mmCIF file of C-alpha atoms and ligand atoms in Angstrom:
data_model
loop_
_atom_site.group_PDB
_atom_site.id
_atom_site.type_symbol
_atom_site.label_atom_id
_atom_site.label_comp_id
_atom_site.label_asym_id
_atom_site.label_seq_id
_atom_site.Cartn_x
_atom_site.Cartn_y
_atom_site.Cartn_z
ATOM 1 C CA MET A 1 0.024 -0.059 0.056
ATOM 2 C CA LEU A 2 1.218 3.442 -0.981
ATOM 3 C CA ILE A 3 -0.155 6.383 0.795
ATOM 4 C CA PHE A 4 -0.127 10.161 -0.702
ATOM 5 C CA GLY A 5 -1.059 13.299 0.747
ATOM 6 C CA GLY A 6 -2.785 16.107 -1.300
ATOM 7 C CA SER A 7 -1.621 19.622 -0.421
ATOM 8 C CA ALA A 8 -4.419 19.658 1.700
ATOM 9 C CA SER A 9 -3.673 17.230 3.836
ATOM 10 C CA GLU A 10 0.346 16.946 3.639
ATOM 11 C CA VAL A 11 1.124 16.309 7.539
ATOM 12 C CA LEU A 12 -1.832 14.087 8.160
ATOM 13 C CA ALA A 13 -0.644 11.422 5.356
ATOM 14 C CA ILE A 14 2.848 11.309 6.927
ATOM 15 C CA ASP A 15 0.969 10.768 10.483
ATOM 16 C CA ILE A 16 -1.122 8.311 8.981
ATOM 17 C CA ALA A 17 2.439 6.697 6.970
ATOM 18 C CA ARG A 18 4.110 6.527 10.213
ATOM 19 C CA ILE A 19 1.796 4.562 12.073
ATOM 20 C CA MET A 20 1.300 1.942 9.600
ATOM 21 C CA GLY A 21 5.189 1.837 9.463
ATOM 22 C CA ILE A 22 5.725 3.076 5.814
ATOM 23 C CA ALA A 23 7.414 5.848 4.410
ATOM 24 C CA VAL A 24 4.767 8.765 2.789
ATOM 25 C CA SER A 25 5.183 8.825 -1.056
ATOM 26 C CA LYS A 26 5.783 11.792 -2.898
ATOM 27 C CA LEU A 27 4.273 13.858 -5.358
ATOM 28 C CA GLU A 28 5.213 17.015 -6.923
ATOM 29 C CA ILE A 29 2.450 19.691 -6.918
ATOM 30 C CA LYS A 30 2.949 23.553 -8.289
ATOM 31 C CA ARG A 31 1.230 26.220 -9.828
ATOM 32 C CA PHE A 32 1.661 27.752 -12.890
ATOM 33 C CA PRO A 33 1.862 31.368 -13.374
ATOM 34 C CA ASP A 34 -1.590 31.481 -14.762
ATOM 35 C CA GLY A 35 -3.069 29.801 -11.691
ATOM 36 C CA GLU A 36 -3.498 26.182 -12.655
ATOM 37 C CA LYS A 37 -1.910 23.327 -11.043
ATOM 38 C CA TYR A 38 1.064 20.952 -12.237
ATOM 39 C CA LEU A 39 1.104 17.275 -10.992
ATOM 40 C CA ARG A 40 3.802 15.055 -10.769
ATOM 41 C CA VAL A 41 3.678 11.482 -9.032
ATOM 42 C CA LYS A 42 6.864 10.519 -8.111
ATOM 43 C CA GLN A 43 7.115 7.100 -7.530
ATOM 44 C CA ASP A 44 6.029 4.074 -9.450
ATOM 45 C CA VAL A 45 2.420 2.840 -8.895
ATOM 46 C CA SER A 46 1.788 0.521 -11.252
ATOM 47 C CA GLY A 47 0.041 -2.783 -9.770
ATOM 48 C CA GLN A 48 -0.296 -0.678 -6.399
ATOM 49 C CA CYS A 49 -2.759 0.062 -3.833
ATOM 50 C CA VAL A 50 -2.455 3.882 -3.640
ATOM 51 C CA VAL A 51 -4.376 5.800 -0.701
ATOM 52 C CA VAL A 52 -4.812 9.431 -1.128
ATOM 53 C CA ILE A 53 -5.713 11.599 1.632
ATOM 54 C CA GLN A 54 -7.045 15.312 0.943
ATOM 55 C CA SER A 55 -9.443 16.921 2.776
ATOM 56 C CA THR A 56 -11.623 19.402 1.318
ATOM 57 C CA PHE A 57 -11.821 22.555 3.534
ATOM 58 C CA HIS A 58 -11.379 26.626 3.004
ATOM 59 C CA ARG A 59 -10.864 25.869 -1.109
ATOM 60 C CA PRO A 60 -13.279 22.927 -1.443
ATOM 61 C CA GLU A 61 -13.260 23.340 -5.152
ATOM 62 C CA GLU A 62 -9.116 23.446 -5.476
ATOM 63 C CA TYR A 63 -8.664 20.436 -3.320
ATOM 64 C CA LEU A 64 -11.655 18.500 -4.968
ATOM 65 C CA PHE A 65 -9.619 19.156 -8.418
ATOM 66 C CA GLU A 66 -6.314 18.312 -6.955
ATOM 67 C CA TYR A 67 -7.647 14.902 -5.877
ATOM 68 C CA LEU A 68 -9.457 14.280 -9.312
ATOM 69 C CA MET A 69 -5.900 14.902 -10.778
ATOM 70 C CA ILE A 70 -4.092 12.911 -8.305
ATOM 71 C CA ALA A 71 -6.542 9.914 -8.506
ATOM 72 C CA ASP A 72 -6.833 9.953 -12.539
ATOM 73 C CA SER A 73 -3.179 9.954 -13.134
ATOM 74 C CA MET A 74 -2.861 6.909 -10.700
ATOM 75 C CA ARG A 75 -5.448 5.274 -12.766
ATOM 76 C CA ASP A 76 -3.787 6.249 -15.784
ATOM 77 C CA LEU A 77 -0.180 5.048 -14.468
ATOM 78 C CA GLY A 78 -1.601 1.890 -13.711
ATOM 79 C CA ALA A 79 -2.259 1.585 -9.904
ATOM 80 C CA LYS A 80 -4.140 -1.220 -9.534
ATOM 81 C CA LYS A 81 -6.603 0.445 -6.927
ATOM 82 C CA THR A 82 -7.163 4.032 -5.592
ATOM 83 C CA ILE A 83 -8.587 4.795 -2.112
ATOM 84 C CA ALA A 84 -9.659 8.117 -1.500
ATOM 85 C CA VAL A 85 -9.608 9.571 2.166
ATOM 86 C CA ILE A 86 -11.557 12.787 2.547
ATOM 87 C CA PRO A 87 -11.506 13.405 6.186
ATOM 88 C CA TYR A 88 -13.763 16.813 5.987
ATOM 89 C CA LEU A 89 -16.141 15.957 2.876
ATOM 90 C CA ALA A 90 -16.842 18.967 1.421
ATOM 91 C CA TYR A 91 -20.628 19.491 0.298
ATOM 92 C CA ALA A 92 -21.763 17.244 2.249
ATOM 93 C CA ARG A 93 -24.814 19.535 3.878
ATOM 94 C CA GLN A 94 -26.387 19.893 0.511
ATOM 95 C CA ASP A 95 -27.510 16.302 0.877
ATOM 96 C CA GLU A 96 -31.131 17.217 -0.262
ATOM 97 C CA ARG A 97 -32.998 19.535 -1.955
ATOM 98 C CA PHE A 98 -34.807 21.933 0.433
ATOM 99 C CA ASN A 99 -35.709 24.120 -2.263
ATOM 100 C CA PRO A 100 -36.761 23.547 -5.574
ATOM 101 C CA GLY A 101 -34.289 23.785 -8.488
ATOM 102 C CA GLU A 102 -31.608 23.095 -5.608
ATOM 103 C CA ALA A 103 -28.254 21.386 -6.487
ATOM 104 C CA VAL A 104 -27.895 18.182 -4.446
ATOM 105 C CA THR A 105 -24.230 18.850 -4.451
ATOM 106 C CA ILE A 106 -22.867 16.079 -2.612
ATOM 107 C CA GLN A 107 -24.132 13.424 -5.183
ATOM 108 C CA THR A 108 -22.248 15.953 -7.981
ATOM 109 C CA VAL A 109 -18.957 15.196 -5.526
ATOM 110 C CA ALA A 110 -19.896 11.408 -5.467
ATOM 111 C CA LYS A 111 -20.048 11.110 -9.192
ATOM 112 C CA LEU A 112 -16.857 13.177 -9.622
ATOM 113 C CA LEU A 113 -14.979 10.861 -7.218
ATOM 114 C CA GLU A 114 -16.289 8.096 -8.809
ATOM 115 C CA SER A 115 -15.433 9.194 -12.501
ATOM 116 C CA VAL A 116 -11.632 8.977 -11.752
ATOM 117 C CA GLY A 117 -11.412 5.559 -10.717
ATOM 118 C CA THR A 118 -11.664 6.038 -7.278
ATOM 119 C CA ASN A 119 -12.178 2.519 -5.665
ATOM 120 C CA GLU A 120 -13.379 3.075 -2.108
ATOM 121 C CA LEU A 121 -13.845 6.175 -0.168
ATOM 122 C CA TYR A 122 -13.016 6.598 3.501
ATOM 123 C CA THR A 123 -14.411 10.114 5.153
ATOM 124 C CA VAL A 124 -14.750 11.291 9.015
ATOM 125 C CA ASP A 125 -18.239 12.423 10.487
ATOM 126 C CA ALA A 126 -19.477 13.571 7.231
ATOM 127 C CA HIS A 127 -22.644 16.068 7.452
ATOM 128 C CA LEU A 128 -24.871 13.763 6.166
ATOM 129 C CA HIS A 129 -27.794 14.723 8.202
ATOM 130 C CA ARG A 130 -30.770 13.582 5.919
ATOM 131 C CA ILE A 131 -28.807 10.567 4.514
ATOM 132 C CA SER A 132 -28.345 8.119 7.472
ATOM 133 C CA ASP A 133 -25.640 5.646 5.321
ATOM 134 C CA ILE A 134 -23.079 7.167 3.274
ATOM 135 C CA SER A 135 -23.302 3.763 0.948
ATOM 136 C CA ARG A 136 -26.616 5.644 -0.344
ATOM 137 C CA ILE A 137 -24.756 8.287 -2.267
ATOM 138 C CA PHE A 138 -21.933 6.129 -3.713
ATOM 139 C CA SER A 139 -22.016 3.351 -5.586
ATOM 140 C CA ILE A 140 -18.414 2.397 -4.510
ATOM 141 C CA PRO A 141 -17.506 1.146 -0.978
ATOM 142 C CA ALA A 142 -17.810 4.564 1.232
ATOM 143 C CA HIS A 143 -16.830 4.443 5.061
ATOM 144 C CA ASN A 144 -17.886 7.307 7.561
ATOM 145 C CA LEU A 145 -15.451 7.110 10.389
ATOM 146 C CA SER A 146 -16.157 8.680 13.514
ATOM 147 C CA ALA A 147 -13.444 11.031 15.333
ATOM 148 C CA VAL A 148 -16.006 11.111 18.431
ATOM 149 C CA PRO A 149 -13.910 8.279 20.516
ATOM 150 C CA LEU A 150 -10.573 10.113 19.852
ATOM 151 C CA LEU A 151 -12.070 13.221 20.936
ATOM 152 C CA ALA A 152 -13.595 12.130 23.605
ATOM 153 C CA GLU A 153 -10.526 10.084 24.885
ATOM 154 C CA TYR A 154 -8.584 13.533 24.630
ATOM 155 C CA ILE A 155 -10.630 15.182 26.756
ATOM 156 C CA SER A 156 -10.632 12.307 29.454
ATOM 157 C CA LYS A 157 -6.867 12.525 29.755
ATOM 158 C CA ASN A 158 -5.879 15.569 29.189
ATOM 159 C CA ILE A 159 -8.893 18.171 30.410
ATOM 160 C CA GLU A 160 -9.740 18.021 34.342
ATOM 161 C CA LEU A 161 -13.543 18.107 34.684
ATOM 162 C CA HIS A 162 -15.629 18.143 37.789
ATOM 163 C CA ASN A 163 -19.082 16.262 37.735
ATOM 164 C CA PRO A 164 -19.119 16.868 34.277
ATOM 165 C CA VAL A 165 -22.121 16.871 31.256
ATOM 166 C CA VAL A 166 -22.082 16.687 27.299
ATOM 167 C CA ILE A 167 -24.223 19.123 25.780
ATOM 168 C CA GLY A 168 -24.875 19.058 22.182
ATOM 169 C CA PRO A 169 -26.037 22.403 20.681
ATOM 170 C CA ASP A 170 -28.767 21.298 18.606
ATOM 171 C CA GLU A 171 -31.135 18.120 17.377
ATOM 172 C CA GLU A 172 -28.351 16.836 14.795
ATOM 173 C CA SER A 173 -25.378 17.051 17.308
ATOM 174 C CA GLU A 174 -27.236 14.299 19.430
ATOM 175 C CA GLN A 175 -25.366 11.539 17.768
ATOM 176 C CA TRP A 176 -21.875 12.938 18.679
ATOM 177 C CA ALA A 177 -22.811 14.560 22.150
ATOM 178 C CA ALA A 178 -24.348 10.732 23.231
ATOM 179 C CA ALA A 179 -21.163 9.154 21.524
ATOM 180 C CA ALA A 180 -18.722 11.197 23.605
ATOM 181 C CA ALA A 181 -21.125 11.235 26.748
ATOM 182 C CA LYS A 182 -20.597 7.482 26.926
ATOM 183 C CA ILE A 183 -17.247 7.448 26.525
ATOM 184 C CA LEU A 184 -17.000 9.801 29.275
ATOM 185 C CA GLY A 185 -19.430 7.873 31.539
ATOM 186 C CA VAL A 186 -21.381 10.969 31.988
ATOM 187 C CA ASP A 187 -25.314 12.314 31.129
ATOM 188 C CA PHE A 188 -25.849 14.356 27.854
ATOM 189 C CA ASP A 189 -28.184 16.765 26.627
ATOM 190 C CA ILE A 190 -29.045 18.372 23.381
ATOM 191 C CA LEU A 191 -30.175 22.214 23.051
ATOM 192 C CA GLU A 192 -32.750 23.606 20.976
ATOM 193 C CA LYS A 193 -31.218 25.525 17.765
ATOM 194 C CA ARG A 194 -33.014 27.767 15.406
ATOM 195 C CA ARG A 195 -30.916 28.955 12.639
ATOM 196 C CA ILE A 196 -32.015 32.745 12.070
ATOM 197 C CA SER A 197 -29.235 33.383 9.028
ATOM 198 C CA ALA A 198 -25.948 31.891 7.978
ATOM 199 C CA GLU A 199 -24.301 33.668 10.979
ATOM 200 C CA THR A 200 -27.085 34.035 13.509
ATOM 201 C CA VAL A 201 -28.595 31.012 15.804
ATOM 202 C CA GLU A 202 -31.230 30.993 18.558
ATOM 203 C CA ILE A 203 -30.033 28.216 21.228
ATOM 204 C CA LYS A 204 -32.614 27.549 24.074
ATOM 205 C CA THR A 205 -31.924 24.554 26.941
ATOM 206 C CA ARG A 206 -34.114 21.765 27.652
ATOM 207 C CA ARG A 207 -33.718 19.684 30.629
ATOM 208 C CA LEU A 208 -30.406 19.530 32.238
ATOM 209 C CA ASN A 209 -29.125 21.668 35.031
ATOM 210 C CA VAL A 210 -25.727 22.831 34.400
ATOM 211 C CA LYS A 211 -25.498 25.168 37.532
ATOM 212 C CA ASN A 212 -21.662 24.560 38.492
ATOM 213 C CA ARG A 213 -20.933 21.713 36.547
ATOM 214 C CA ASP A 214 -18.043 21.445 34.057
ATOM 215 C CA VAL A 215 -19.598 20.957 30.269
ATOM 216 C CA ALA A 216 -18.096 19.799 27.104
ATOM 217 C CA VAL A 217 -19.861 21.227 24.212
ATOM 218 C CA ILE A 218 -19.550 18.580 21.132
ATOM 219 C CA ASP A 219 -20.509 19.189 17.617
ATOM 220 C CA ASP A 220 -19.118 18.051 14.120
ATOM 221 C CA ILE A 221 -18.305 21.339 12.545
ATOM 222 C CA ILE A 222 -17.555 24.672 14.065
ATOM 223 C CA SER A 223 -18.227 27.193 11.032
ATOM 224 C CA THR A 224 -18.945 30.886 11.586
ATOM 225 C CA GLY A 225 -19.143 29.796 15.420
ATOM 226 C CA GLY A 226 -22.262 31.302 15.793
ATOM 227 C CA THR A 227 -23.694 27.984 17.288
ATOM 228 C CA MET A 228 -21.403 27.843 19.430
ATOM 229 C CA VAL A 229 -21.171 31.479 20.532
ATOM 230 C CA GLU A 230 -24.931 31.197 21.353
ATOM 231 C CA THR A 231 -24.662 28.024 23.182
ATOM 232 C CA ILE A 232 -21.655 29.138 25.422
ATOM 233 C CA ARG A 233 -23.806 32.281 26.285
ATOM 234 C CA VAL A 234 -26.533 30.236 27.255
ATOM 235 C CA LEU A 235 -24.393 27.582 29.279
ATOM 236 C CA ARG A 236 -23.035 30.762 30.927
ATOM 237 C CA GLN A 237 -26.326 32.214 31.882
ATOM 238 C CA GLU A 238 -26.959 28.700 33.264
ATOM 239 C CA ASP A 239 -24.094 29.239 35.697
ATOM 240 C CA ALA A 240 -22.083 26.182 33.820
ATOM 241 C CA HIS A 241 -18.199 26.317 35.379
ATOM 242 C CA LYS A 242 -15.822 25.332 32.777
ATOM 243 C CA ILE A 243 -16.798 25.085 29.242
ATOM 244 C CA VAL A 244 -14.883 22.991 27.014
ATOM 245 C CA VAL A 245 -15.974 22.950 23.270
ATOM 246 C CA GLY A 246 -14.863 20.174 20.806
ATOM 247 C CA CYS A 247 -15.556 19.609 17.251
ATOM 248 C CA ILE A 248 -14.793 17.005 14.711
ATOM 249 C CA HIS A 249 -14.204 19.684 11.834
ATOM 250 C CA PRO A 250 -12.746 22.952 12.647
ATOM 251 C CA VAL A 251 -13.808 25.095 9.791
ATOM 252 C CA LEU A 252 -13.233 28.264 11.648
ATOM 253 C CA VAL A 253 -14.577 31.006 9.247
ATOM 254 C CA GLY A 254 -12.841 34.240 9.976
ATOM 255 C CA ASN A 255 -12.346 35.600 13.510
ATOM 256 C CA ALA A 256 -14.654 32.246 14.804
ATOM 257 C CA LEU A 257 -12.039 31.032 17.540
ATOM 258 C CA ALA A 258 -11.839 34.387 19.023
ATOM 259 C CA ARG A 259 -15.273 34.840 19.277
ATOM 260 C CA LEU A 260 -15.436 31.259 21.169
ATOM 261 C CA TYR A 261 -12.948 32.457 23.481
ATOM 262 C CA ASP A 262 -14.363 36.093 23.888
ATOM 263 C CA SER A 263 -17.949 34.496 24.753
ATOM 264 C CA GLY A 264 -16.369 32.232 27.641
ATOM 265 C CA ALA A 265 -15.030 29.057 26.383
ATOM 266 C CA ASP A 266 -12.026 27.866 28.564
ATOM 267 C CA VAL A 267 -10.757 25.105 25.991
ATOM 268 C CA VAL A 268 -11.677 24.950 22.370
ATOM 269 C CA LEU A 269 -10.449 21.726 20.254
ATOM 270 C CA GLY A 270 -11.232 19.858 17.283
ATOM 271 C CA THR A 271 -9.084 17.433 15.087
ATOM 272 C CA ASP A 272 -6.458 17.667 12.399
ATOM 273 C CA SER A 273 -9.366 17.033 9.767
ATOM 274 C CA ILE A 274 -8.922 20.466 8.751
ATOM 275 C CA PRO A 275 -5.143 21.983 10.149
ATOM 276 C CA SER A 276 -6.049 24.689 12.447
ATOM 277 C CA PRO A 277 -4.415 26.011 16.077
ATOM 278 C CA ILE A 278 -6.908 23.981 17.495
ATOM 279 C CA SER A 279 -6.303 20.442 15.942
ATOM 280 C CA ARG A 280 -4.809 19.114 18.716
ATOM 281 C CA VAL A 281 -6.639 15.405 18.142
ATOM 282 C CA SER A 282 -5.292 13.654 15.288
ATOM 283 C CA LEU A 283 -7.254 11.508 13.165
ATOM 284 C CA ALA A 284 -4.276 9.623 12.051
ATOM 285 C CA PRO A 285 -5.003 6.364 14.682
ATOM 286 C CA THR A 286 -8.588 5.739 13.472
ATOM 287 C CA ILE A 287 -7.597 6.282 9.651
ATOM 288 C CA ALA A 288 -4.613 3.994 9.740
ATOM 289 C CA SER A 289 -6.465 1.089 11.629
ATOM 290 C CA ALA A 290 -9.547 1.672 8.869
ATOM 291 C CA LEU A 291 -6.749 1.360 6.241
ATOM 292 C CA ARG A 292 -4.869 -1.760 7.806
ATOM 293 C CA ARG A 293 -8.508 -3.551 7.220
ATOM 294 C CA VAL A 294 -8.573 -2.853 3.291
ATOM 295 C CA LYS A 295 -8.188 -5.926 0.995
ATOM 296 C CA GLU A 296 -5.321 -4.694 -1.413
HETATM 297 C C1 R5P B 301 -25.220 22.088 11.830
HETATM 298 O O1 R5P B 301 -25.796 21.528 11.525
HETATM 299 C C2 R5P B 301 -23.609 21.392 12.087
HETATM 300 O O2 R5P B 301 -23.786 20.398 13.108
HETATM 301 C C3 R5P B 301 -22.802 22.810 13.010
HETATM 302 O O3 R5P B 301 -24.008 23.003 14.311
HETATM 303 C C4 R5P B 301 -22.852 23.898 12.299
HETATM 304 O O4 R5P B 301 -22.378 23.809 11.157
HETATM 305 C C5 R5P B 301 -21.955 25.205 12.846
HETATM 306 O O5 R5P B 301 -21.934 26.448 12.081
HETATM 307 P P1 R5P B 301 -21.554 27.424 12.576
HETATM 308 O O6 R5P B 301 -20.215 27.444 13.188
HETATM 309 O O7 R5P B 301 -21.553 28.603 11.829
HETATM 310 O O8 R5P B 301 -22.928 27.930 13.760
#
């Protein structure tokens, strides 16, 4: 098995390869003056099972197209099998036609990935709220790994919590909050969220009393930070003690991180699905153990 990292996930690819006891394979990627990209695969891939690690955050079209170039070249150069590892899968939010005429963009992404000869896909906690099984979108084997165990174990080992409770900011976060609470061996609750605009949400508490308790708020994505800022405001109002905010995908648009600390978060952490100042939890162990199970 050969592991390659696209320019979105070079470090993660090195970490995964290291855990698997192999050296990461090399790509040369540069830009022509007109903005187009150049790619050279610097390793013989003929007859090999090739893994391409490439998250699709911040500049999703660029990273997606780069993945397409890499995978298409692997097939062209005689690779036996190409496995895509896309920890943050862009366009998963638009997994349904919410209004007439809208594009169901995740379907377009799936068709593109398959069109370049991707044989199997791994992603992490995809934001597919309307689709329970990722295999429904892809016709190749597709796997949705979860980073919640890594996140919860990190919290448990590194952050001292007294009488803690896990909170999910909205209904959709229940799966992540429940899983984290189970690992931490504590209660969980979810709040009620109403989205007013892309950056503004209204959050209401439900049943759990957080007074003087430490709280771990768990969600899949922090994008503008609007959801977490409002959640922290409500928890502070309810006299929560320490507030730890954990997410899988730290998209962190603009000054989202500063807003989280300003609104009273004590700790903010996420994974390296998207490299960021809070990416303290590496996905490498989870991805490496999934890849070890692959039939080459
Ligand atoms: C929504 O369904 C997601 O789970 C997150 O709550 C959302 O993406 C966070 O976005 P923002 O940080 O912009 O509020």
